[in-house]
Short mmCIF file of C-alpha atoms and ligand atoms in Angstrom, two decimals:
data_model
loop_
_atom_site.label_atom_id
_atom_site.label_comp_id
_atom_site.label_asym_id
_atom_site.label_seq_id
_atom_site.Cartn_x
_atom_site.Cartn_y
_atom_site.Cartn_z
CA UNK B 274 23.96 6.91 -28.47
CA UNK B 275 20.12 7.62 -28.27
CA UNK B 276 18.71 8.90 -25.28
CA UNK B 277 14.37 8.80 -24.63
CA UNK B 278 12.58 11.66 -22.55
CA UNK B 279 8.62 11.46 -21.89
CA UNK B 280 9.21 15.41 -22.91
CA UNK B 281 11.92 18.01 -24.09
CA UNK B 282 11.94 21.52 -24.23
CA UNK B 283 13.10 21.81 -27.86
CA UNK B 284 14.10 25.20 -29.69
CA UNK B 285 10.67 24.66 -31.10
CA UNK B 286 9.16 24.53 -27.45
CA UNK B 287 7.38 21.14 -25.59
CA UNK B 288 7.55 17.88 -27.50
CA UNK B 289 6.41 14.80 -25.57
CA UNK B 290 8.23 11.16 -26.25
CA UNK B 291 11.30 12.68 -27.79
CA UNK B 292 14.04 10.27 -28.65
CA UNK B 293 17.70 12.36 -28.90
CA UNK B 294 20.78 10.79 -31.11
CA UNK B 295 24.03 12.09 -29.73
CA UNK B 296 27.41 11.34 -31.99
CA UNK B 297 30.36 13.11 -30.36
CA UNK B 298 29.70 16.05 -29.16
CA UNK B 299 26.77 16.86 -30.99
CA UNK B 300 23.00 15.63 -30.89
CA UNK B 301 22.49 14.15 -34.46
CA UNK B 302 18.86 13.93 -34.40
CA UNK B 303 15.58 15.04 -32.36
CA UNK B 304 12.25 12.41 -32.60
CA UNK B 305 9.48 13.80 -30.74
CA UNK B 306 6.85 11.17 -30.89
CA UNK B 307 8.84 8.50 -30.94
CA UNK B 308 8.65 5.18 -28.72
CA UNK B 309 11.77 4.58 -26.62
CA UNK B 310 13.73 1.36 -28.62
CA UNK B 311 15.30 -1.17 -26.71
CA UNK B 312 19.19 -0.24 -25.63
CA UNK B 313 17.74 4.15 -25.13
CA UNK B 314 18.41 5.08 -22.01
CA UNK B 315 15.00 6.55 -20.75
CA UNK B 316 14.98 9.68 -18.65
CA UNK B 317 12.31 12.46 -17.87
CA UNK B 318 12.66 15.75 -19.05
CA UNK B 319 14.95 16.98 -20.83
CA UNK B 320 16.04 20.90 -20.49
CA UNK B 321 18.98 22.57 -22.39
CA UNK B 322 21.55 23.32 -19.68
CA UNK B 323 22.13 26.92 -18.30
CA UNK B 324 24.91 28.89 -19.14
CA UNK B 325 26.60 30.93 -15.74
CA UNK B 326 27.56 33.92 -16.92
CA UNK B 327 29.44 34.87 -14.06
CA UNK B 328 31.97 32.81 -11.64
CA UNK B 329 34.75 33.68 -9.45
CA UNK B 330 35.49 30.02 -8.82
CA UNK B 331 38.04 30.09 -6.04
CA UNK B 332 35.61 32.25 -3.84
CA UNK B 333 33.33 28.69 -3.24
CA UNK B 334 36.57 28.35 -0.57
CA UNK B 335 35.18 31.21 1.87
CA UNK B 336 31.46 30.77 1.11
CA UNK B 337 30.50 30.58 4.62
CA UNK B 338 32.87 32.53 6.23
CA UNK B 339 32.14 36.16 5.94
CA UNK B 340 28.84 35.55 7.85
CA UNK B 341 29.57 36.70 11.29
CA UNK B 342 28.39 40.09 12.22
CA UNK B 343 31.74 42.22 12.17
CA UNK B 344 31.23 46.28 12.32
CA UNK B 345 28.05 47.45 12.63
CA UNK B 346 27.94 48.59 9.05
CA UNK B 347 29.60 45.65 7.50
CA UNK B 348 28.73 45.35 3.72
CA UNK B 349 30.28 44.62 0.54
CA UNK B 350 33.79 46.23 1.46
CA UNK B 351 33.89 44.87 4.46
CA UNK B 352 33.06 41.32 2.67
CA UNK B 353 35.98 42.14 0.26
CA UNK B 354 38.63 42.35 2.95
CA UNK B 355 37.50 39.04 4.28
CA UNK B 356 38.07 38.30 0.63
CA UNK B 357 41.57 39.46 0.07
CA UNK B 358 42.83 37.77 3.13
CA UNK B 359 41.42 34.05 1.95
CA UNK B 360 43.28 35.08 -1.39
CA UNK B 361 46.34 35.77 -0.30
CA UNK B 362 48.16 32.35 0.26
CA UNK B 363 46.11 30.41 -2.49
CA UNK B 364 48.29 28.40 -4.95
CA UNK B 365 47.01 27.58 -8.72
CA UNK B 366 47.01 23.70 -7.19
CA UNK B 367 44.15 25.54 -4.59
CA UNK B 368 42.70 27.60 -7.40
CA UNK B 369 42.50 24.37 -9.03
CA UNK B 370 40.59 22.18 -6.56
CA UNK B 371 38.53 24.60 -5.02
CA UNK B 372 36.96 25.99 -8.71
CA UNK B 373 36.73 22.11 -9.59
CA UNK B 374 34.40 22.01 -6.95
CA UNK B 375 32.44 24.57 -7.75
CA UNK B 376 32.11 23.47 -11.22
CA UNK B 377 30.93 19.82 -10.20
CA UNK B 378 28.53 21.69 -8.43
CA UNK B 379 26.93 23.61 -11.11
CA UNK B 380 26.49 21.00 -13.38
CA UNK B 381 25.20 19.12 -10.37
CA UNK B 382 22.51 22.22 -10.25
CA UNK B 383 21.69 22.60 -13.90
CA UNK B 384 24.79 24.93 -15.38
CA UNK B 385 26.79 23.19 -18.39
CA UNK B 386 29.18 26.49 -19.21
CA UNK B 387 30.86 28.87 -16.69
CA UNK B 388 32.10 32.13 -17.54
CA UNK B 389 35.04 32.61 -15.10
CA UNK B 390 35.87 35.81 -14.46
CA UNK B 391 39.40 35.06 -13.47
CA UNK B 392 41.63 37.95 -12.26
CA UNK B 393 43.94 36.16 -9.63
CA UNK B 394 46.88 35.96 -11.83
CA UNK B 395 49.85 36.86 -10.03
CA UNK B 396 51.91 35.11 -7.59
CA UNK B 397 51.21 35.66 -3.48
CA UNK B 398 53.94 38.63 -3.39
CA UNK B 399 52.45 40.24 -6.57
CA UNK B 400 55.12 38.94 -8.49
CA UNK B 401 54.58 37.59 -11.91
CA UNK B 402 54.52 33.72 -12.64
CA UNK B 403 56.89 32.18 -15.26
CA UNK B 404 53.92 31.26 -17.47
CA UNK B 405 51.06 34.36 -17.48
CA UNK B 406 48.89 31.69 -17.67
CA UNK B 407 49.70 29.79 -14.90
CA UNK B 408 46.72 30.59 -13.04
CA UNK B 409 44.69 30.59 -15.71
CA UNK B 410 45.44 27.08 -16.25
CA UNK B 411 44.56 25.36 -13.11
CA UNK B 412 40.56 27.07 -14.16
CA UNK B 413 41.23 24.99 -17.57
CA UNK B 414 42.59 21.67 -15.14
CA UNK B 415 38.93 22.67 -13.35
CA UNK B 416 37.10 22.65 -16.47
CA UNK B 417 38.63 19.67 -17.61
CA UNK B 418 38.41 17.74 -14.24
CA UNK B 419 34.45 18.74 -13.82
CA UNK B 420 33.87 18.77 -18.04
CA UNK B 421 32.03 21.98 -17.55
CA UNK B 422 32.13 24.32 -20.84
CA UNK B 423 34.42 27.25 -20.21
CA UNK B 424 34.61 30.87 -21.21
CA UNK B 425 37.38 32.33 -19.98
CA UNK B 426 37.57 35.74 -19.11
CA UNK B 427 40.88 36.82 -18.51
CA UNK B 428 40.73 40.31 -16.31
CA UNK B 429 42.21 43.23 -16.40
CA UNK B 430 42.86 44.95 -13.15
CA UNK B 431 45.26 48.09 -12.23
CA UNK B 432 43.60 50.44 -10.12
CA UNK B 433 42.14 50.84 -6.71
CA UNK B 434 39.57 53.72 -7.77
CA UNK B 435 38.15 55.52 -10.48
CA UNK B 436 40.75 57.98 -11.94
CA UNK B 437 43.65 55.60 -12.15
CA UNK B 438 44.27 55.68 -8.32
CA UNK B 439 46.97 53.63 -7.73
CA UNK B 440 46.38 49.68 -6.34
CA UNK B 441 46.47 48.17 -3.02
CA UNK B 442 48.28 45.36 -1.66
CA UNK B 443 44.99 43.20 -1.22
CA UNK B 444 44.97 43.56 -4.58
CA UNK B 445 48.63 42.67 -5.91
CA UNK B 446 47.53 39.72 -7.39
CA UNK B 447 45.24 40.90 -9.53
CA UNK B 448 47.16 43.41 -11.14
CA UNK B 449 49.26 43.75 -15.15
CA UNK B 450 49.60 46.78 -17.25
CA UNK B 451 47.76 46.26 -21.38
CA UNK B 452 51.23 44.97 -22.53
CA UNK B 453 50.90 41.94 -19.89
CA UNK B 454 47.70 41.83 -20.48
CA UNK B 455 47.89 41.12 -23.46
CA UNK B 456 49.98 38.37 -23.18
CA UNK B 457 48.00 36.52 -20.77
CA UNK B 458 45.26 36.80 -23.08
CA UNK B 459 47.53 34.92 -25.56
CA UNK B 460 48.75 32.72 -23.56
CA UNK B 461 45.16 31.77 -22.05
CA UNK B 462 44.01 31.19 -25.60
CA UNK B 463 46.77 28.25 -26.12
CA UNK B 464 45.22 26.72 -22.71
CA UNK B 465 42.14 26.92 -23.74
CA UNK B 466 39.71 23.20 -23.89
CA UNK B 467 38.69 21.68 -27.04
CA UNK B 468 35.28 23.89 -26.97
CA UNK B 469 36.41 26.65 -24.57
CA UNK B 470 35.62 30.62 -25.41
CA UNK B 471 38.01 32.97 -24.55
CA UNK B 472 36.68 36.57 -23.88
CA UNK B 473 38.10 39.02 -22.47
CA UNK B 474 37.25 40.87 -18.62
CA UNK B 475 38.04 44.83 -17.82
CA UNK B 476 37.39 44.09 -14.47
CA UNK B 477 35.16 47.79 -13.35
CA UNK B 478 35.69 51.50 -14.13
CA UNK B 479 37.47 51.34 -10.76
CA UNK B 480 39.94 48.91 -12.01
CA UNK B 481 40.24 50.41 -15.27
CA UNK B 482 41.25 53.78 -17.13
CA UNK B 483 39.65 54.90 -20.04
CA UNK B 484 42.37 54.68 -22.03
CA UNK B 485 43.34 51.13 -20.88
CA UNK B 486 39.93 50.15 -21.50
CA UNK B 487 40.05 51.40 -25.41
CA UNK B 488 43.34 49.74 -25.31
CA UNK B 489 42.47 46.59 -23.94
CA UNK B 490 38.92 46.34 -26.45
CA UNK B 491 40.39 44.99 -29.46
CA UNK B 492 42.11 41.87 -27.58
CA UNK B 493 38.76 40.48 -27.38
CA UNK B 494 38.21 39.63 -31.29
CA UNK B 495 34.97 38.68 -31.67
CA UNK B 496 34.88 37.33 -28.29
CA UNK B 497 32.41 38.29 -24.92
CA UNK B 498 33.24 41.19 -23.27
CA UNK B 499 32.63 41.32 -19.65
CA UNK B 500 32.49 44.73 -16.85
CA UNK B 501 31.33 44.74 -13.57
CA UNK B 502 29.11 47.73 -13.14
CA UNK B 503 27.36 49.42 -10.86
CA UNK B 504 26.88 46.88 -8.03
CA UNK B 505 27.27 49.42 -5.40
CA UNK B 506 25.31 52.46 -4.53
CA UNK B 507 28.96 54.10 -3.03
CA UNK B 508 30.15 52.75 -7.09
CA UNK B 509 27.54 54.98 -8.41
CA UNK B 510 28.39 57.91 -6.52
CA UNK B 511 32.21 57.81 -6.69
CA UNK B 512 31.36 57.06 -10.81
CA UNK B 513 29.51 60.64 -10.44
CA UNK B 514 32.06 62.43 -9.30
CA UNK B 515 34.76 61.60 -11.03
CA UNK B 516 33.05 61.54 -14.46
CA UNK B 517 29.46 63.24 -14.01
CA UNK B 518 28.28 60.22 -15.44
CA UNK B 519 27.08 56.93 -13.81
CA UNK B 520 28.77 53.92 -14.44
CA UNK B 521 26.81 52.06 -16.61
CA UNK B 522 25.67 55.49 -18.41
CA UNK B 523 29.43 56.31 -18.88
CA UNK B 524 29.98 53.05 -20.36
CA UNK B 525 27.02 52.98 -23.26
CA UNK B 526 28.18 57.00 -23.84
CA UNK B 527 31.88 55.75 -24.33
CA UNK B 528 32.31 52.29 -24.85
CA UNK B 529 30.25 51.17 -28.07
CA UNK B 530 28.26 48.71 -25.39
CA UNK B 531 26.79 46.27 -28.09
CA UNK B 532 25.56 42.36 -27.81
CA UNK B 533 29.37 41.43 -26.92
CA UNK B 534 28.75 42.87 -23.81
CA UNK B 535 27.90 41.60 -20.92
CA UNK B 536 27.58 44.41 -17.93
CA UNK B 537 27.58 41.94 -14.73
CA UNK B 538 25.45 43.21 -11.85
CA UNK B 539 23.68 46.73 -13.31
CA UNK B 540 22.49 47.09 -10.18
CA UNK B 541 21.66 50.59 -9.79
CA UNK B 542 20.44 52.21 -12.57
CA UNK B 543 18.58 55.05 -13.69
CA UNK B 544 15.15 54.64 -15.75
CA UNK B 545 17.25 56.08 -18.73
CA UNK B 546 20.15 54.18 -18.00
CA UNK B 547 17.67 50.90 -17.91
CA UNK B 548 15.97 51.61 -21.15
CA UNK B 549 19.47 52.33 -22.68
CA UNK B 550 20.87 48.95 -22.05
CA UNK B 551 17.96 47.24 -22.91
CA UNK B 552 18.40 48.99 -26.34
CA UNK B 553 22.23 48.17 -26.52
CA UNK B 554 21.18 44.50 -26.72
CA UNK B 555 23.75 43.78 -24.22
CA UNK B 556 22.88 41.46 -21.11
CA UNK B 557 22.63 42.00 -18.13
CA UNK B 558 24.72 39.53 -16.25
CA UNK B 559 22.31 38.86 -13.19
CA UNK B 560 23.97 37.59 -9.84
CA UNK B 561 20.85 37.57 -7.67
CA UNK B 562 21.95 35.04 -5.06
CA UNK B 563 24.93 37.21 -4.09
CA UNK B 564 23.56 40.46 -4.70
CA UNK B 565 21.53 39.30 -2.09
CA UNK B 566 24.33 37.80 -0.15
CA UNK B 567 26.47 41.28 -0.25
CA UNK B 568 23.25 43.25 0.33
CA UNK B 569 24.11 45.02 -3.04
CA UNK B 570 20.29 45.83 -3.98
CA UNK B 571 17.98 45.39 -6.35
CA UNK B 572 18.15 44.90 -10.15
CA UNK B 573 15.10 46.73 -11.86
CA UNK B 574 13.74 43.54 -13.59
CA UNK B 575 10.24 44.51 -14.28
CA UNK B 576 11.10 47.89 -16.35
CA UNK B 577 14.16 46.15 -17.97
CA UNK B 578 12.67 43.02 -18.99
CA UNK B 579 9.81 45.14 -20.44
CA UNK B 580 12.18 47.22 -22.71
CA UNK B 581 13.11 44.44 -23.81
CA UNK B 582 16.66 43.79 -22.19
CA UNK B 583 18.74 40.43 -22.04
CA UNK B 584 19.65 39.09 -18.98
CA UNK B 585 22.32 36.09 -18.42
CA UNK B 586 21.90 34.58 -14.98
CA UNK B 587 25.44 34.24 -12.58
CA UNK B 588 26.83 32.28 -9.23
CA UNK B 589 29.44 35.24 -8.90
CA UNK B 590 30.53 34.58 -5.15
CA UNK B 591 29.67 30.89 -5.28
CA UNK B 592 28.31 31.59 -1.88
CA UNK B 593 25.21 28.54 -2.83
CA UNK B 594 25.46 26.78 -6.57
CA UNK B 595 22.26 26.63 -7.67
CA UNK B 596 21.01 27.25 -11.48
CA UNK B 597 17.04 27.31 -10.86
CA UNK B 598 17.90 29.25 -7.65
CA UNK B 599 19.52 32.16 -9.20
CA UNK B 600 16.27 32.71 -10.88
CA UNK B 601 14.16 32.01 -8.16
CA UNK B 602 16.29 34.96 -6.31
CA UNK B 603 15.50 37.07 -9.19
CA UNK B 604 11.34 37.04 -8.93
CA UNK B 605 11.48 36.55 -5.36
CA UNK B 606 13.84 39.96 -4.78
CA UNK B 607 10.39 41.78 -7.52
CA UNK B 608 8.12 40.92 -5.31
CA UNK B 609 9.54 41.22 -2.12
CA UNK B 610 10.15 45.26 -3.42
CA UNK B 611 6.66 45.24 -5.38
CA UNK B 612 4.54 43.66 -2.62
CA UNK B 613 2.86 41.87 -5.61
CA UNK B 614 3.51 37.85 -7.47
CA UNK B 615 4.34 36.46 -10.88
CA UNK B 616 6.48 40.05 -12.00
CA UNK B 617 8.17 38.73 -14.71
CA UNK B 618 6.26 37.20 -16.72
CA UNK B 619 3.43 38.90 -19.04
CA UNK B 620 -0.13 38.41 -18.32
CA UNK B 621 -0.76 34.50 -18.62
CA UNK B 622 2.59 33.15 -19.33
CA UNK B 623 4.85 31.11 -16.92
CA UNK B 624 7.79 33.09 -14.64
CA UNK B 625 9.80 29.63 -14.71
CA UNK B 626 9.14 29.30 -18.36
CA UNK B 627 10.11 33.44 -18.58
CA UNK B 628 12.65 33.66 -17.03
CA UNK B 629 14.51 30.19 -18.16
CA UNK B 630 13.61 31.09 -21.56
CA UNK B 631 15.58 34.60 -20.61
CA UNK B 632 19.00 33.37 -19.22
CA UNK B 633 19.00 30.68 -21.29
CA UNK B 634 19.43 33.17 -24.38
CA UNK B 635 21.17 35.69 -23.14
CA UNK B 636 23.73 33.17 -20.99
CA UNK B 637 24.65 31.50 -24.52
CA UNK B 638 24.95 35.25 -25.39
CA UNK B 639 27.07 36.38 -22.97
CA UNK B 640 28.96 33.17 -22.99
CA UNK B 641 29.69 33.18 -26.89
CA UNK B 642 28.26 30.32 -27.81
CA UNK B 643 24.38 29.01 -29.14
CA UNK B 644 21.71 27.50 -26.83
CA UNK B 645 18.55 25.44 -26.75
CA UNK B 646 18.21 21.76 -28.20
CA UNK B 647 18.25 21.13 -31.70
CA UNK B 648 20.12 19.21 -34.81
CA UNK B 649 23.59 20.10 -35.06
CA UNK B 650 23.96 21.85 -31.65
CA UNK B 651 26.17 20.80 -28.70
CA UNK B 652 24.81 17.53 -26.61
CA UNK B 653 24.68 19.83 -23.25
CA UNK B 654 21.40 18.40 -21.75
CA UNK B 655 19.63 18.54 -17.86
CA UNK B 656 17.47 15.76 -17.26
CA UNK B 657 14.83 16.57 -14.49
CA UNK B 658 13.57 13.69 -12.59
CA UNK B 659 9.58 13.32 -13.44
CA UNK B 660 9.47 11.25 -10.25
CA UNK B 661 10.64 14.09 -7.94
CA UNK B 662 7.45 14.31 -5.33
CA UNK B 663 7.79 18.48 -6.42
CA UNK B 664 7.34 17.44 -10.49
CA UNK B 665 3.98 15.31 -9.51
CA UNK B 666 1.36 15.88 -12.18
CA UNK B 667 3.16 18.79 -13.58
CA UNK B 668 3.79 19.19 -17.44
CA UNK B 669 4.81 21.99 -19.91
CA UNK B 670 5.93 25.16 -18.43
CA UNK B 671 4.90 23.77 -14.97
CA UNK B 672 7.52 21.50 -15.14
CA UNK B 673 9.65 25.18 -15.39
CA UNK B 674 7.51 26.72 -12.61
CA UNK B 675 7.94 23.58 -9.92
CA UNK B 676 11.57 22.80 -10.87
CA UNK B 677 12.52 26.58 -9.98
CA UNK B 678 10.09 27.38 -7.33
CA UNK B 679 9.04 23.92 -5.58
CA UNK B 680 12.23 21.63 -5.50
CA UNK B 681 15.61 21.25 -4.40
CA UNK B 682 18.70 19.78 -5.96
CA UNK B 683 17.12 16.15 -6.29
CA UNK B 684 15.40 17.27 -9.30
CA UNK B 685 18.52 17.16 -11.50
CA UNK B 686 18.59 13.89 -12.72
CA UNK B 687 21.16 13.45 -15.46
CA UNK B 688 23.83 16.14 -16.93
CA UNK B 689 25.82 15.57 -20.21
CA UNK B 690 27.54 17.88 -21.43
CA UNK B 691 29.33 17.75 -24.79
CA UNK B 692 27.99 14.47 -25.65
CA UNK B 693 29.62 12.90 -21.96
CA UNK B 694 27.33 12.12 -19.43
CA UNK B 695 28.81 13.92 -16.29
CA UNK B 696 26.00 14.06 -13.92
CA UNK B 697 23.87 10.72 -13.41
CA UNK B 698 21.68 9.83 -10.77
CA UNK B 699 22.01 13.49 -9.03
CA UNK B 700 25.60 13.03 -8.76
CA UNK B 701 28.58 14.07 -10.66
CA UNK B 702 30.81 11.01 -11.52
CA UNK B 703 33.78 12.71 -9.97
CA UNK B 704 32.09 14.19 -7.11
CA UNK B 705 33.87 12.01 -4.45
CA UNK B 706 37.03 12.56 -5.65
CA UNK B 707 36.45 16.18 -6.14
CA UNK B 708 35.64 16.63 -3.16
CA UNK B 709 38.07 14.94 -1.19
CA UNK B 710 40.48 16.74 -2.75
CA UNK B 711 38.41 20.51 -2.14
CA UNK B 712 38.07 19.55 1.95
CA UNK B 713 42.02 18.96 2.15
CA UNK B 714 43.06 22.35 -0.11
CA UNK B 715 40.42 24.31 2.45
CA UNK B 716 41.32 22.48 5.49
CA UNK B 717 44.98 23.32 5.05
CA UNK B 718 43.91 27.11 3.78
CA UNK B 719 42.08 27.18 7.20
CA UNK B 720 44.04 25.32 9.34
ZN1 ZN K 128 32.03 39.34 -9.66
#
């Protein structure tokens, strides 16, 4: 199969009249220059899809419904209980339809690979299903039913606080000791898809012990290793006091925090702490959409970005799907701080082309897998519309810049992903079904 853009952004950057050969999964050849031949399908331009480094797909169910003023200091907690009580009933058939809706809407956005940071493993008493992975597998019938690339990041939850403070009952689904663990990890991996990563997920330092987390390391191979860190300010300060350390410092002092790693949030850090994880050559899992959602702050993007740190870019809450908005979020949340435009980018260059450029990287990073267009590399390709009203005149990096700043979904054209064409025309091929399917799980859930 060949398929003809007016332009591509290639590993090698802009080529105009580039004609792609796709064989399986794989593109088999890259012509820029080349005249479209009759029987190419002819699109506009063609971007390597976005990797979402961080997903909790069944949470798409609630987006919406934690946005009524409760107390008067409702925040991130308070958003969690609203959290634990949609949880609490939801069957791996509703895990299943709900997170395949989610998925057909990030490839719908842009995203070709989800990390899913999956901890609801247990049954709705707490007790354990027959199969570990029986959770796990309704993300894989998800994955399969969307054709979104998965990593799967099996976590690993125990505690309530730091110290090893014993659980809660909002959070008896969630919870196996490192023998368990371990064997949902196994039995994830025989679940996995055809070109699915499996990492693995301590879910926080609140969740975790230090000596589970040393335990639970070597379970990931050579796979991704994902953390949530750091998110909240009241994180940071119970982090202090139980360890004199903060939470992401604590982790690159005792954890070995190297380009495995991928800390998700890193909200609130320290100008040390920032320069240190730049250095690690970990990423940053950026959320920005949510973080904004929950009110969690403000990741310091300027100074990190200048040290030189990786960032992957995330949907987290799945409160709004949206690949080019995530990074919108991200400049937009500089400069509403900064009073001041165009922060991420040095002098001259293009934020859109920046900042793409950035979670493009470090999502394949985080993600375990490559990126970017070239011979021999997985056919996961965005085609953006070049008639889109917002794309008028534009070209190069502008393309970048108006796609992320100046349009909505419309812009996303065509999606294929392994080769399989799974967005066309704007919409994914199984959205109707997938849909009718996610308004009868959530009606029911509601009801
Ligand atoms: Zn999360």
């Amino acid at each position: 199969m060949y398929l003809w853009f007016e332009s591509a952004l290639l590993t090698t950057g802009w080529a105009l009249d580039v004609r792609i050969g796709i064989a399986g999964n794989a593109i088999t050849s890259i012509e820029p220059g080349a005249p479209p031949r009759p029987g190419d399908a002819r699109h506009g331009v063609a971007l390597p899809g976005l990797c979402n480094v961080h997903s909790h797909g069944f949470q798409r169910g609630m987006a919406g419904l934690s946005e009524r003023r409760g107390r008067p200091d409702d925040d991130f907690w308070s958003w969690r209980e609203v959290m634990y009580r949609f949880l609490d009933r939801l069957t791996p058939d509703d895990i299943a339809a709900i997170t395949a809706q989610a998925y057909v809407e990030m490839l719908e956005s842009g995203f070709i690979r989800v990390g899913e940071f999956h901890y609801l493993h247990n049954d709705v008493d707490g007790g354990r299903y027959g199969d570990p992975a029986e959770t796990a597998g309704a993300i894989v019938v998800a994955a399969e039913a969307s054709g979104i690339g998965l990593t799967l990041l099996p976590v690993f939850y125990a505690h309530s606080d730091f110290g090893g403070a014993a659980p809660k009952q909002g959070q008896r689904r969630f919870l196996s000791d490192v023998e368990d663990f371990a064997r949902l990890v196994e039995a994830s991996r025989a679940k996995l898809p055809a070109d699915g990563v499996l990492g693995i997920a301590p879910h926080s330092l609140r969740a975790v012990t230090p000596d589970e987390l040393a335990a639970l390391l070597p379970l990931a191979g050579d796979g991704p290793v994902h953390i949530h860190a750091a998110e909240q300010v009241k994180e940071v300060e119970a982090c202090l006091a139980w360890s004199g350390a903060r939470p992401v410092e604590w982790l690159l002092d005792n954890a070995d925090v190297d380009p495995r790693w991928c800390l998700i949030h890193a909200t609130h850090l320290s100008d040390r702490e920032c320069d240190r994880l730049a250095s690690s050559k970990a990423v940053a899992g950026l959320c920005p959409v949510t973080e904004a959602n929950l009110g969690d702050g403000i990741f310091p993007a300027i100074r990190y970005l200048a040290s030189g740190g990786r960032i992957g870019v995330g949907t987290d809450s799945n409160i709004l799907i949206d690949a080019p908005g995530e990074i919108r979020a991200l400049e937009y949340s500089q400069r509403l701080a900064h009073r001041r435009r165009a922060l991420l980018a040095a002098e001259g260059a293009s934020v859109g082309r920046t900042l793409f450029d950035a979670a493009l990287a470090g999502g394949a990073q985080a993600l375990g897998v490559g990126g970017g267009l070239t011979v021999g590399s997985p056919a996961d390709l965005v085609a953006l519309d070049s008639d889109h009203p917002a794309l008028a005149g534009m070209a190069g990096d502008s393309v970048l810049d108006a796609w992320i700043f100046a349009a909505r979904h419309g812009a996303v054209h065509g999606v294929w992903r392994g080769g399989r064409q799974m967005v066309a025309n704007g919409r994914h091929i199984a959205a109707d079904a997938v849909a009718a399917r996610y308004r009868q799980t959530v009606a029911a859930l509601l009801a």
